[in-house]
Coordinates of N, CA and C in Angstrom, one line a residue:
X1431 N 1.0 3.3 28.2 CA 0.7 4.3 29.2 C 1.0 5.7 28.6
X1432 N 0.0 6.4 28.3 CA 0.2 8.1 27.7 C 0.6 8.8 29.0
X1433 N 1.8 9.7 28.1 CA 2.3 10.4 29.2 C 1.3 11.8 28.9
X1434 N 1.8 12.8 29.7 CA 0.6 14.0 29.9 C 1.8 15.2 29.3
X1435 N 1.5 16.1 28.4 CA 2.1 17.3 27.7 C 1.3 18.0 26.8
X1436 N 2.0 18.6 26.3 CA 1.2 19.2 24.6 C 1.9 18.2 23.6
X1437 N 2.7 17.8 23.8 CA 3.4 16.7 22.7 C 3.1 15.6 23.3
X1438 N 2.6 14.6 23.8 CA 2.9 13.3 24.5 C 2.3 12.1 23.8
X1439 N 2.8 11.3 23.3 CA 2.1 10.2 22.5 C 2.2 8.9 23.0
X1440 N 1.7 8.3 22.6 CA 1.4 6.5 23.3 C 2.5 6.0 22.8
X1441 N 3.4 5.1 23.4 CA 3.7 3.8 22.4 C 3.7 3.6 21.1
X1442 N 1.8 2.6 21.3 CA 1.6 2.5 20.2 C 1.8 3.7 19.0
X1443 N 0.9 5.0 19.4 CA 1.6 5.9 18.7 C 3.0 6.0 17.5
X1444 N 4.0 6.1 18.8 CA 5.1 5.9 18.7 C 5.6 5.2 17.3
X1445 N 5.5 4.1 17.4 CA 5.5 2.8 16.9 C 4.7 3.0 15.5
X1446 N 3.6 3.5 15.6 CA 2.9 3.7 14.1 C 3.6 4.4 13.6
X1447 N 4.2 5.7 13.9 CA 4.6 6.9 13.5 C 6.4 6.9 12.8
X1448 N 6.7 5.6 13.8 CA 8.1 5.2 13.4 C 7.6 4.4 12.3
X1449 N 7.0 3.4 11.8 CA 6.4 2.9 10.9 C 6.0 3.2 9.5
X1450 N 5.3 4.5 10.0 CA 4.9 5.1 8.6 C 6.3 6.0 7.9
X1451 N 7.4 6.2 8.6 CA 8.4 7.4 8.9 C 9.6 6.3 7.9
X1452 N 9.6 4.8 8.5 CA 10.5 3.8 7.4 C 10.1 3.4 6.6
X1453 N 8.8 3.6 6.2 CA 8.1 3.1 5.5 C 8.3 4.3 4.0
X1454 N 8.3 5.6 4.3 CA 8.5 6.8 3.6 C 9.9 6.5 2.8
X1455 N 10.8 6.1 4.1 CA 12.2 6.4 3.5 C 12.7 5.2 2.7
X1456 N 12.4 4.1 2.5 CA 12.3 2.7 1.9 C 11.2 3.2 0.9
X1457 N 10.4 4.1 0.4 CA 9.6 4.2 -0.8 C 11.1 5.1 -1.4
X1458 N 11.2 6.0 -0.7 CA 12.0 7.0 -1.4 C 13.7 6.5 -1.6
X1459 N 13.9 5.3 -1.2 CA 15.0 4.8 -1.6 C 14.7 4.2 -2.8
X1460 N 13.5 3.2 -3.1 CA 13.4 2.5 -4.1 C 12.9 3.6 -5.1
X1461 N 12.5 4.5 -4.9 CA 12.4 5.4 -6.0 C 14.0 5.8 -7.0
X1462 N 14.5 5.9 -5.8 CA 16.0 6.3 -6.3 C 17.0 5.2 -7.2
X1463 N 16.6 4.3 -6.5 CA 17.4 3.0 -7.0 C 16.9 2.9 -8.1
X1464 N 15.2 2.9 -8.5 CA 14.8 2.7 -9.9 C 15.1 3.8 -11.0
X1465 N 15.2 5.0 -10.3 CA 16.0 6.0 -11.3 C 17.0 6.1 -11.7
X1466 N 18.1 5.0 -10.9 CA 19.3 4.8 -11.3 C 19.3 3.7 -12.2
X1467 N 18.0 3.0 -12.4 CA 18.0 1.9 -12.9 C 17.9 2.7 -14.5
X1468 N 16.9 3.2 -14.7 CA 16.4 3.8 -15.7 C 17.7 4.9 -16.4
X1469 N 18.5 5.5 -15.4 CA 19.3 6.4 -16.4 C 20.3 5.8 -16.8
X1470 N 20.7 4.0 -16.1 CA 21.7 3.1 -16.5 C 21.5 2.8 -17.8
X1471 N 20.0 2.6 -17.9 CA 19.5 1.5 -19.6 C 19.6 2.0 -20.4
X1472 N 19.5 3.3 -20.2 CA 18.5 4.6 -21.2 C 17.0 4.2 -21.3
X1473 N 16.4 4.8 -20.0 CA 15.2 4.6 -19.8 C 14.4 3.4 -19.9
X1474 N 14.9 2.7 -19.6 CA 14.4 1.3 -20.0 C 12.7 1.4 -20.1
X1475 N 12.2 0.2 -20.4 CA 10.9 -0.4 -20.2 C 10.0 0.2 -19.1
X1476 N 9.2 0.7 -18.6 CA 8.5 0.9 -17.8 C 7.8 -0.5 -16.9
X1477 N 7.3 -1.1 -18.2 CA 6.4 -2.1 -17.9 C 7.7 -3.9 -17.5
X1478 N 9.1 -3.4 -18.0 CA 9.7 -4.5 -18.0 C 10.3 -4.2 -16.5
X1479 N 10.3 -2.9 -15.5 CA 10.6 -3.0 -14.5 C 9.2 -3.3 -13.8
X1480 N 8.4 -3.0 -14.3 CA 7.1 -3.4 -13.1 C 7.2 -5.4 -13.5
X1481 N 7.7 -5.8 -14.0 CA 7.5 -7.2 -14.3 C 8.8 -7.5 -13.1
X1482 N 10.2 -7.3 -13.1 CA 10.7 -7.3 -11.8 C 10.4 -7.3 -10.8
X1483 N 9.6 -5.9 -10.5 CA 9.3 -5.5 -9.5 C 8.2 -6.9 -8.8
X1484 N 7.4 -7.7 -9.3 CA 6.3 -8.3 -9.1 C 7.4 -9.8 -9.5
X1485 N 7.9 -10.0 -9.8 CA 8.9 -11.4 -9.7 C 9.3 -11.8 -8.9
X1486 N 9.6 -10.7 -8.3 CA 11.1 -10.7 -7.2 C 9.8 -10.9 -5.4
X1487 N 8.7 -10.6 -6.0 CA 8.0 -10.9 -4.8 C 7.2 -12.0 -5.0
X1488 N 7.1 -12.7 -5.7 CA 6.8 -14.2 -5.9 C 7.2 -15.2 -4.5
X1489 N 8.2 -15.4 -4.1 CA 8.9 -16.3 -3.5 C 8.3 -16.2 -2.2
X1490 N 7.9 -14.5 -1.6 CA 7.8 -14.5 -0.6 C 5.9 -14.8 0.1
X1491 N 5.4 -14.7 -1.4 CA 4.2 -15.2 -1.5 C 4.1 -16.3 -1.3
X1492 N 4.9 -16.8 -1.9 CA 5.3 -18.9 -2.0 C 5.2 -19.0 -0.7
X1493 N 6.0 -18.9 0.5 CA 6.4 -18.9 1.6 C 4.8 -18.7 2.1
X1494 N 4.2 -18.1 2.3 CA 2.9 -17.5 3.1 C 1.4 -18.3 2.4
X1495 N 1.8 -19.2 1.4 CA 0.8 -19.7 0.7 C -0.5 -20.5 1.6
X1496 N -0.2 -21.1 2.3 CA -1.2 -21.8 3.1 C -1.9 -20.9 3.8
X1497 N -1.0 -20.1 4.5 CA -2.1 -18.9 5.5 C -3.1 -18.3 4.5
X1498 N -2.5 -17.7 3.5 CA -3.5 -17.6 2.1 C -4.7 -18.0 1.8
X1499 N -4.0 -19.5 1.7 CA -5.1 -20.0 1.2 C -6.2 -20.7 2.6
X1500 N -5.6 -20.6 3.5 CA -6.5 -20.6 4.9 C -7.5 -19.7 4.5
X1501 N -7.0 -18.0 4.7 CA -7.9 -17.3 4.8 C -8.9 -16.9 3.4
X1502 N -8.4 -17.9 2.4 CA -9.5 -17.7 1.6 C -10.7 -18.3 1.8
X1503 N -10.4 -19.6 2.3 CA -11.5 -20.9 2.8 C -12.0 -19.8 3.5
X1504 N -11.5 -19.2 4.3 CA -12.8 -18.3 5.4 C -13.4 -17.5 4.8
X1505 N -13.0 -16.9 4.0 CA -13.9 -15.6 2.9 C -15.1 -16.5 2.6
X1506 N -14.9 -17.5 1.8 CA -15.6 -18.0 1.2 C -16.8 -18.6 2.2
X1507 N -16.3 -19.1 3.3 CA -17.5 -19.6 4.3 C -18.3 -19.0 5.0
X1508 N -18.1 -17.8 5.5 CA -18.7 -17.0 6.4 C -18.9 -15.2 6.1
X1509 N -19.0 -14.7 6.7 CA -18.7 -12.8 6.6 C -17.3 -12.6 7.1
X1510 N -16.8 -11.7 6.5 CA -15.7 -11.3 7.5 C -16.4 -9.8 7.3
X1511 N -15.9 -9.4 8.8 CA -16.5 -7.7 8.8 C -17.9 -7.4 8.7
X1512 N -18.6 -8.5 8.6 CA -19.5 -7.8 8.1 C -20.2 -8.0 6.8
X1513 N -19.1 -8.4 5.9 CA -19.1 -8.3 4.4 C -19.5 -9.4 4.3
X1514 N -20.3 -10.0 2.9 CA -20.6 -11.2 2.6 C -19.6 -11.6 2.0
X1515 N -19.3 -12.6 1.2 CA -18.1 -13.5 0.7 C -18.2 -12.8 -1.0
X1516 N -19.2 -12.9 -1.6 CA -18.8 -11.6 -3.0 C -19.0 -10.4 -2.8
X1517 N -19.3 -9.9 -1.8 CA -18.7 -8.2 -1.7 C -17.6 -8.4 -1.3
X1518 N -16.7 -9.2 -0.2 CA -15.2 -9.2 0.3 C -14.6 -9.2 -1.0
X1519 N -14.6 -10.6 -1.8 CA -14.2 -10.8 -3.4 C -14.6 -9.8 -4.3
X1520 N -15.2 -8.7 -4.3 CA -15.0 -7.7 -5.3 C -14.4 -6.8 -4.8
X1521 N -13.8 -6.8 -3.4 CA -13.2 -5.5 -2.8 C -11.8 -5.5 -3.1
X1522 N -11.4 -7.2 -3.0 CA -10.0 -7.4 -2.9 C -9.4 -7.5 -4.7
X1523 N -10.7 -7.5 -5.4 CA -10.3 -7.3 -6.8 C -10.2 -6.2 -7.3
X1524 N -10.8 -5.2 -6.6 CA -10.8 -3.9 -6.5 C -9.4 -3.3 -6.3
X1525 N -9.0 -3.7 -4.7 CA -7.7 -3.1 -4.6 C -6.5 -3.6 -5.4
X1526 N -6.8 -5.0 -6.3 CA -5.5 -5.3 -6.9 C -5.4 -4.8 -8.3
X1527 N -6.6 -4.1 -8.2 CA -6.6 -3.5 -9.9 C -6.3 -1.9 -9.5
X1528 N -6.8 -1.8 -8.3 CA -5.9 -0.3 -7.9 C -4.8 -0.1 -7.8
X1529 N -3.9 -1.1 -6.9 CA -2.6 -1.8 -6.9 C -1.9 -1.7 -8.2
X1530 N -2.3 -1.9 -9.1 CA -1.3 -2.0 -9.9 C -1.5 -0.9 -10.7
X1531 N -2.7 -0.1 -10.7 CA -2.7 1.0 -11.5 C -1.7 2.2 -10.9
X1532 N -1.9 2.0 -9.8 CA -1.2 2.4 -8.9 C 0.8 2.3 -9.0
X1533 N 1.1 1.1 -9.1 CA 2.3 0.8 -9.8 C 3.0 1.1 -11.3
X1534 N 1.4 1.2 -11.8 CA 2.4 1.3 -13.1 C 2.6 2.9 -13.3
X1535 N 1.7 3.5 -13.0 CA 1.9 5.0 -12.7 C 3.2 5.3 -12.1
X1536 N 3.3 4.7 -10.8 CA 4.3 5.5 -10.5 C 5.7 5.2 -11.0
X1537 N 5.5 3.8 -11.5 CA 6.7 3.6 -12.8 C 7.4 4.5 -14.3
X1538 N 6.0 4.7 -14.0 CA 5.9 5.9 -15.4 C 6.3 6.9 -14.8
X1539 N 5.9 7.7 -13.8 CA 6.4 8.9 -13.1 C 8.0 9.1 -12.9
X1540 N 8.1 7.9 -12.5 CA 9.7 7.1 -12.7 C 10.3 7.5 -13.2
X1541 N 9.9 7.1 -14.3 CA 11.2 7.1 -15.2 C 10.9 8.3 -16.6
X1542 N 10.2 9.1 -16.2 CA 9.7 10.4 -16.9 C 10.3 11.5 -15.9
X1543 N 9.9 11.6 -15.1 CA 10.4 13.0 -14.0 C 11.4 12.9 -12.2
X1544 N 11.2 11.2 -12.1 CA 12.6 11.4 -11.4 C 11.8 10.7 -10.3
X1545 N 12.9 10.6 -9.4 CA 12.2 10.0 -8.0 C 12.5 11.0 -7.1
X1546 N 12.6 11.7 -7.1 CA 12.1 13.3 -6.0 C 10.6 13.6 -6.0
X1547 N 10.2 13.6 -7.3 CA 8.9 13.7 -7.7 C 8.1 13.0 -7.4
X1548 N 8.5 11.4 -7.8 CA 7.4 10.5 -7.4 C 7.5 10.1 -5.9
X1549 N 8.0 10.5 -5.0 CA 8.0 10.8 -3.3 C 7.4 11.5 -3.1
X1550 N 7.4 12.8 -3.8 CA 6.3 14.2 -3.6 C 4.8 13.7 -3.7
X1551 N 4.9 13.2 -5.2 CA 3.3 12.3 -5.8 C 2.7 11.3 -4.5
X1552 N 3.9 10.8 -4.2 CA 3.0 9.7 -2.9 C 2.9 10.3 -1.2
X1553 N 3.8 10.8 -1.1 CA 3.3 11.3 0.2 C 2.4 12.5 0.4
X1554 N 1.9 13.3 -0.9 CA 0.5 13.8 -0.8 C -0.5 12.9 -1.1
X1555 N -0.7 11.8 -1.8 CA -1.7 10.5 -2.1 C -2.0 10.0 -0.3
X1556 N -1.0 9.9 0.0 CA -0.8 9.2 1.6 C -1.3 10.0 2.3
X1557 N -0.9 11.6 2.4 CA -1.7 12.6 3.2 C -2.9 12.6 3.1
X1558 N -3.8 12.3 1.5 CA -5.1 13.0 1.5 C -5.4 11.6 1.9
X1559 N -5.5 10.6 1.5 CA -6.0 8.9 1.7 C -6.2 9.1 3.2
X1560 N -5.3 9.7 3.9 CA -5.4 9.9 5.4 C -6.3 10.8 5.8
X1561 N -6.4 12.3 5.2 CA -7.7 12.9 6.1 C -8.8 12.9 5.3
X1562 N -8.7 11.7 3.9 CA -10.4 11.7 3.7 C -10.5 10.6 5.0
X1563 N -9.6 9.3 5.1 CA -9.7 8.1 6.3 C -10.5 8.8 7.7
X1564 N -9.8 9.9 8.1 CA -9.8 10.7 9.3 C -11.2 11.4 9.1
X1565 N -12.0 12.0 8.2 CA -13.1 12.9 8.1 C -13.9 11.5 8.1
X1566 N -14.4 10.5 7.4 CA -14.7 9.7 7.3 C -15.0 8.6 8.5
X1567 N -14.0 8.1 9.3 CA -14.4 7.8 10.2 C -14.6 8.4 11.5
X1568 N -14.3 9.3 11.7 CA -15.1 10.6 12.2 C -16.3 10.9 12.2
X1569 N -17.1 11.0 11.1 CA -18.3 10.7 11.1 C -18.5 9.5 11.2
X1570 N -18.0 8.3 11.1 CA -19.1 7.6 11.5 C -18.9 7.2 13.0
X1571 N -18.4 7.7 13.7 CA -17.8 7.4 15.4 C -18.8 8.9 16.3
X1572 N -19.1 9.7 14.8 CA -20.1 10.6 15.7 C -21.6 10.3 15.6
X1573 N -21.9 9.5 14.4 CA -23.1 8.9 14.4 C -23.3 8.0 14.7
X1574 N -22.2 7.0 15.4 CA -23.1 6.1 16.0 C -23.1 6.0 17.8
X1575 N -23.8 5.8 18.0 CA -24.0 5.9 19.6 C -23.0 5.2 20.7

């Protein structure tokens, strides 16, 4: 239930906003943690912390593996969205090559200019990803009937 002001937000609102807000401060911790990681080694590896980084979440994959592979059976059988089964499969290959271009960058950023920086680097990435998202589906909520 929205309440009525110049500030007043939903719940859900709420809830997104708390979301996106621990979500910030858990990026900006682990930024920190990895710069202490890097000024312990003397700059270690870039690529030997992104190998960590993607190890250590192995397990939790293991755990989720059937829902996985459920929802791959469905890709493969039907449309999801809309999408046919090799457009979905080049999207998702898409994002994991984004994904990690994405990682190894900010690894590099890392451990070159600090994690103050690479916080700055991502929560403008996050800002614009949002109002191109916002301009974008905006138009298409005004073009269609």
């Amino acid at each position: 239930e929205a309440e009525s002001g110049p500030f007043a937000m939903s719940s859900e609102s709420l809830i997104a906003v708390s979301c996106l807000t621990s979500a910030l401060l858990v990026r900006a911790l682990s930024c920190a943690m990895q710069e202490t990681a890097f000024q312990r080694s003397g700059r270690a590896s870039a690529s030997e912390m992104l190998f960590f980084r993607s190890a250590l979440a192995l397990p939790a994959y293991m755990l989720r593996a059937s829902n996985i592979g459920l929802h791959a059976h469905r890709w493969f059988k039907s449309e999801v969205g809309g999408l046919s089964w090799p457009t979905i499969w080049l999207l998702l290959f898409a994002n994991l090559v984004f994904d990690y271009l994405c990682k190894v960058t900010m690894t590099k950023l890392i451990a070159t200019c600090g994690a103050l920086h690479a916080t700055l680097v991502l929560t403008v990435q996050k800002f614009v990803a949002f109002a191109i998202s916002v301009v974008l589906l905006d138009s298409e909520q005004r073009a269609s009937p």
